């Protein structure tokens, strides 16, 4: 090819016109060389295909998405120890299994504490910021049972209580409104873990103080006089 190209160049410089047959042959050779070079470097229409491109492509909906879904799956643990069982842990377990969305499992576990405010529930995985109404906790081992990090909720007895698990996909109709907001506020302050006699005493004194300051009336004396037998 190089010798023919050199002969063609020398002929042109000498003023000798190449024959029509020689020019056609040269153009054909140049075209073949260009096709070979294009095929070798993998250009359009190239015949050299990398082994990576020959591998079967995985369908996104069959491989990648299920793995992401597995990462987003959650597990809700219900304490079935003696104290929580006495507070209705078995009913709580069945209720959460009924309300659990697709991909969320509900399992039994050991003591989660506090035992006086059961049945208690541990929702996993733990989100970046702990939701209101629950208390975040790190992974721990209780009685030889490893419990992962998550958010602990106390007193999960009704479907309205289960609405606190909304970050894990639980949907409960009619759980919003003023009562739902009040329930969430009480749980956020931790007042639901305080025995009700103490709550009643503290609440009465909180109400008693401003009335005494504003109206100069002592509620305790008023109640005492009202219940005192005549």
PDB file of N, CA, C and O in Angstrom, residues 75-103:
ATOM      1  N   UNK A  75     -38.088  -3.927  61.001  1.00  0.00           N
ATOM      2  CA  UNK A  75     -38.556  -4.968  61.925  1.00  0.00           C
ATOM      3  C   UNK A  75     -39.034  -4.271  63.190  1.00  0.00           C
ATOM      4  O   UNK A  75     -38.327  -3.424  63.744  1.00  0.00           O
ATOM      5  N   UNK A  76     -40.215  -4.606  63.632  1.00  0.00           N
ATOM      6  CA  UNK A  76     -40.784  -4.066  64.861  1.00  0.00           C
ATOM      7  C   UNK A  76     -40.810  -5.188  65.892  1.00  0.00           C
ATOM      8  O   UNK A  76     -41.409  -6.242  65.666  1.00  0.00           O
ATOM      9  N   UNK A  77     -40.129  -4.958  67.003  1.00  0.00           N
ATOM     10  CA  UNK A  77     -40.034  -5.956  68.069  1.00  0.00           C
ATOM     11  C   UNK A  77     -41.012  -5.600  69.183  1.00  0.00           C
ATOM     12  O   UNK A  77     -41.047  -4.458  69.646  1.00  0.00           O
ATOM     13  N   UNK A  78     -41.776  -6.582  69.599  1.00  0.00           N
ATOM     14  CA  UNK A  78     -42.742  -6.407  70.686  1.00  0.00           C
ATOM     15  C   UNK A  78     -42.248  -7.175  71.902  1.00  0.00           C
ATOM     16  O   UNK A  78     -41.951  -8.380  71.811  1.00  0.00           O
ATOM     17  N   UNK A  79     -42.134  -6.482  73.017  1.00  0.00           N
ATOM     18  CA  UNK A  79     -41.699  -7.129  74.256  1.00  0.00           C
ATOM     19  C   UNK A  79     -42.801  -8.063  74.751  1.00  0.00           C
ATOM     20  O   UNK A  79     -43.947  -7.651  74.929  1.00  0.00           O
ATOM     21  N   UNK A  80     -42.443  -9.316  74.960  1.00  0.00           N
ATOM     22  CA  UNK A  80     -43.398 -10.296  75.484  1.00  0.00           C
ATOM     23  C   UNK A  80     -42.937 -10.844  76.830  1.00  0.00           C
ATOM     24  O   UNK A  80     -43.275 -11.970  77.197  1.00  0.00           O
ATOM     25  N   UNK A  81     -42.156 -10.046  77.565  1.00  0.00           N
ATOM     26  CA  UNK A  81     -41.761 -10.446  78.913  1.00  0.00           C
ATOM     27  C   UNK A  81     -42.983 -10.408  79.831  1.00  0.00           C
ATOM     28  O   UNK A  81     -44.069  -9.972  79.443  1.00  0.00           O
ATOM     29  N   UNK A  82     -42.790 -10.854  81.058  1.00  0.00           N
ATOM     30  CA  UNK A  82     -43.928 -11.047  81.968  1.00  0.00           C
ATOM     31  C   UNK A  82     -44.711  -9.766  82.213  1.00  0.00           C
ATOM     32  O   UNK A  82     -45.949  -9.763  82.167  1.00  0.00           O
ATOM     33  N   UNK A  83     -44.014  -8.649  82.458  1.00  0.00           N
ATOM     34  CA  UNK A  83     -44.719  -7.398  82.754  1.00  0.00           C
ATOM     35  C   UNK A  83     -45.512  -6.909  81.545  1.00  0.00           C
ATOM     36  O   UNK A  83     -46.683  -6.527  81.666  1.00  0.00           O
ATOM     37  N   UNK A  84     -44.883  -6.925  80.377  1.00  0.00           N
ATOM     38  CA  UNK A  84     -45.595  -6.471  79.173  1.00  0.00           C
ATOM     39  C   UNK A  84     -46.691  -7.451  78.775  1.00  0.00           C
ATOM     40  O   UNK A  84     -47.722  -7.043  78.227  1.00  0.00           O
ATOM     41  N   UNK A  85     -46.475  -8.739  79.035  1.00  0.00           N
ATOM     42  CA  UNK A  85     -47.517  -9.708  78.721  1.00  0.00           C
ATOM     43  C   UNK A  85     -48.753  -9.460  79.575  1.00  0.00           C
ATOM     44  O   UNK A  85     -49.886  -9.612  79.103  1.00  0.00           O
ATOM     45  N   UNK A  86     -48.525  -9.062  80.821  1.00  0.00           N
ATOM     46  CA  UNK A  86     -49.660  -8.726  81.685  1.00  0.00           C
ATOM     47  C   UNK A  86     -50.375  -7.460  81.209  1.00  0.00           C
ATOM     48  O   UNK A  86     -51.571  -7.282  81.462  1.00  0.00           O
ATOM     49  N   UNK A  87     -49.668  -6.580  80.511  1.00  0.00           N
ATOM     50  CA  UNK A  87     -50.264  -5.350  79.993  1.00  0.00           C
ATOM     51  C   UNK A  87     -50.872  -5.515  78.605  1.00  0.00           C
ATOM     52  O   UNK A  87     -51.350  -4.535  78.027  1.00  0.00           O
ATOM     53  N   UNK A  88     -50.857  -6.740  78.071  1.00  0.00           N
ATOM     54  CA  UNK A  88     -51.502  -6.976  76.777  1.00  0.00           C
ATOM     55  C   UNK A  88     -50.541  -7.081  75.618  1.00  0.00           C
ATOM     56  O   UNK A  88     -50.879  -6.655  74.506  1.00  0.00           O
ATOM     57  N   UNK A  89     -49.363  -7.654  75.834  1.00  0.00           N
ATOM     58  CA  UNK A  89     -48.374  -7.746  74.759  1.00  0.00           C
ATOM     59  C   UNK A  89     -48.845  -8.660  73.629  1.00  0.00           C
ATOM     60  O   UNK A  89     -48.550  -8.407  72.456  1.00  0.00           O
ATOM     61  N   UNK A  90     -49.587  -9.725  73.962  1.00  0.00           N
ATOM     62  CA  UNK A  90     -50.038 -10.638  72.916  1.00  0.00           C
ATOM     63  C   UNK A  90     -51.029  -9.943  71.979  1.00  0.00           C
ATOM     64  O   UNK A  90     -50.964 -10.106  70.754  1.00  0.00           O
ATOM     65  N   UNK A  91     -51.920  -9.148  72.533  1.00  0.00           N
ATOM     66  CA  UNK A  91     -52.846  -8.392  71.693  1.00  0.00           C
ATOM     67  C   UNK A  91     -52.129  -7.348  70.861  1.00  0.00           C
ATOM     68  O   UNK A  91     -52.487  -7.106  69.701  1.00  0.00           O
ATOM     69  N   UNK A  92     -51.112  -6.731  71.444  1.00  0.00           N
ATOM     70  CA  UNK A  92     -50.311  -5.755  70.712  1.00  0.00           C
ATOM     71  C   UNK A  92     -49.596  -6.413  69.546  1.00  0.00           C
ATOM     72  O   UNK A  92     -49.531  -5.856  68.442  1.00  0.00           O
ATOM     73  N   UNK A  93     -49.067  -7.611  69.773  1.00  0.00           N
ATOM     74  CA  UNK A  93     -48.353  -8.332  68.727  1.00  0.00           C
ATOM     75  C   UNK A  93     -49.279  -8.648  67.553  1.00  0.00           C
ATOM     76  O   UNK A  93     -48.932  -8.422  66.381  1.00  0.00           O
ATOM     77  N   UNK A  94     -50.460  -9.148  67.843  1.00  0.00           N
ATOM     78  CA  UNK A  94     -51.410  -9.475  66.779  1.00  0.00           C
ATOM     79  C   UNK A  94     -51.881  -8.218  66.046  1.00  0.00           C
ATOM     80  O   UNK A  94     -52.043  -8.224  64.822  1.00  0.00           O
ATOM     81  N   UNK A  95     -52.090  -7.143  66.779  1.00  0.00           N
ATOM     82  CA  UNK A  95     -52.536  -5.904  66.157  1.00  0.00           C
ATOM     83  C   UNK A  95     -51.494  -5.353  65.199  1.00  0.00           C
ATOM     84  O   UNK A  95     -51.802  -4.959  64.065  1.00  0.00           O
ATOM     85  N   UNK A  96     -50.234  -5.334  65.618  1.00  0.00           N
ATOM     86  CA  UNK A  96     -49.173  -4.807  64.765  1.00  0.00           C
ATOM     87  C   UNK A  96     -48.924  -5.706  63.569  1.00  0.00           C
ATOM     88  O   UNK A  96     -48.603  -5.213  62.476  1.00  0.00           O
ATOM     89  N   UNK A  97     -49.060  -7.006  63.739  1.00  0.00           N
ATOM     90  CA  UNK A  97     -48.922  -7.907  62.601  1.00  0.00           C
ATOM     91  C   UNK A  97     -50.025  -7.661  61.577  1.00  0.00           C
ATOM     92  O   UNK A  97     -49.797  -7.804  60.365  1.00  0.00           O
ATOM     93  N   UNK A  98     -51.189  -7.272  62.037  1.00  0.00           N
ATOM     94  CA  UNK A  98     -52.290  -6.964  61.134  1.00  0.00           C
ATOM     95  C   UNK A  98     -52.079  -5.638  60.422  1.00  0.00           C
ATOM     96  O   UNK A  98     -52.401  -5.493  59.233  1.00  0.00           O
ATOM     97  N   UNK A  99     -51.531  -4.662  61.125  1.00  0.00           N
ATOM     98  CA  UNK A  99     -51.355  -3.329  60.556  1.00  0.00           C
ATOM     99  C   UNK A  99     -50.037  -3.158  59.812  1.00  0.00           C
ATOM    100  O   UNK A  99     -49.861  -2.147  59.120  1.00  0.00           O
ATOM    101  N   UNK A 100     -49.126  -4.102  59.954  1.00  0.00           N
ATOM    102  CA  UNK A 100     -47.783  -3.947  59.376  1.00  0.00           C
ATOM    103  C   UNK A 100     -47.854  -3.830  57.862  1.00  0.00           C
ATOM    104  O   UNK A 100     -48.531  -4.625  57.204  1.00  0.00           O
ATOM    105  N   UNK A 101     -47.186  -2.839  57.284  1.00  0.00           N
ATOM    106  CA  UNK A 101     -47.153  -2.706  55.822  1.00  0.00           C
ATOM    107  C   UNK A 101     -46.264  -3.773  55.196  1.00  0.00           C
ATOM    108  O   UNK A 101     -45.544  -4.501  55.893  1.00  0.00           O
ATOM    109  N   UNK A 102     -46.302  -3.855  53.901  1.00  0.00           N
ATOM    110  CA  UNK A 102     -45.492  -4.827  53.180  1.00  0.00           C
ATOM    111  C   UNK A 102     -44.009  -4.534  53.370  1.00  0.00           C
ATOM    112  O   UNK A 102     -43.575  -3.407  53.223  1.00  0.00           O
ATOM    113  N   UNK A 103     -43.253  -5.562  53.721  1.00  0.00           N
ATOM    114  CA  UNK A 103     -41.818  -5.397  53.926  1.00  0.00           C
ATOM    115  C   UNK A 103     -41.420  -5.162  55.363  1.00  0.00           C
ATOM    116  O   UNK A 103     -40.233  -5.106  55.666  1.00  0.00           O
TER     117      UNK A 103
END
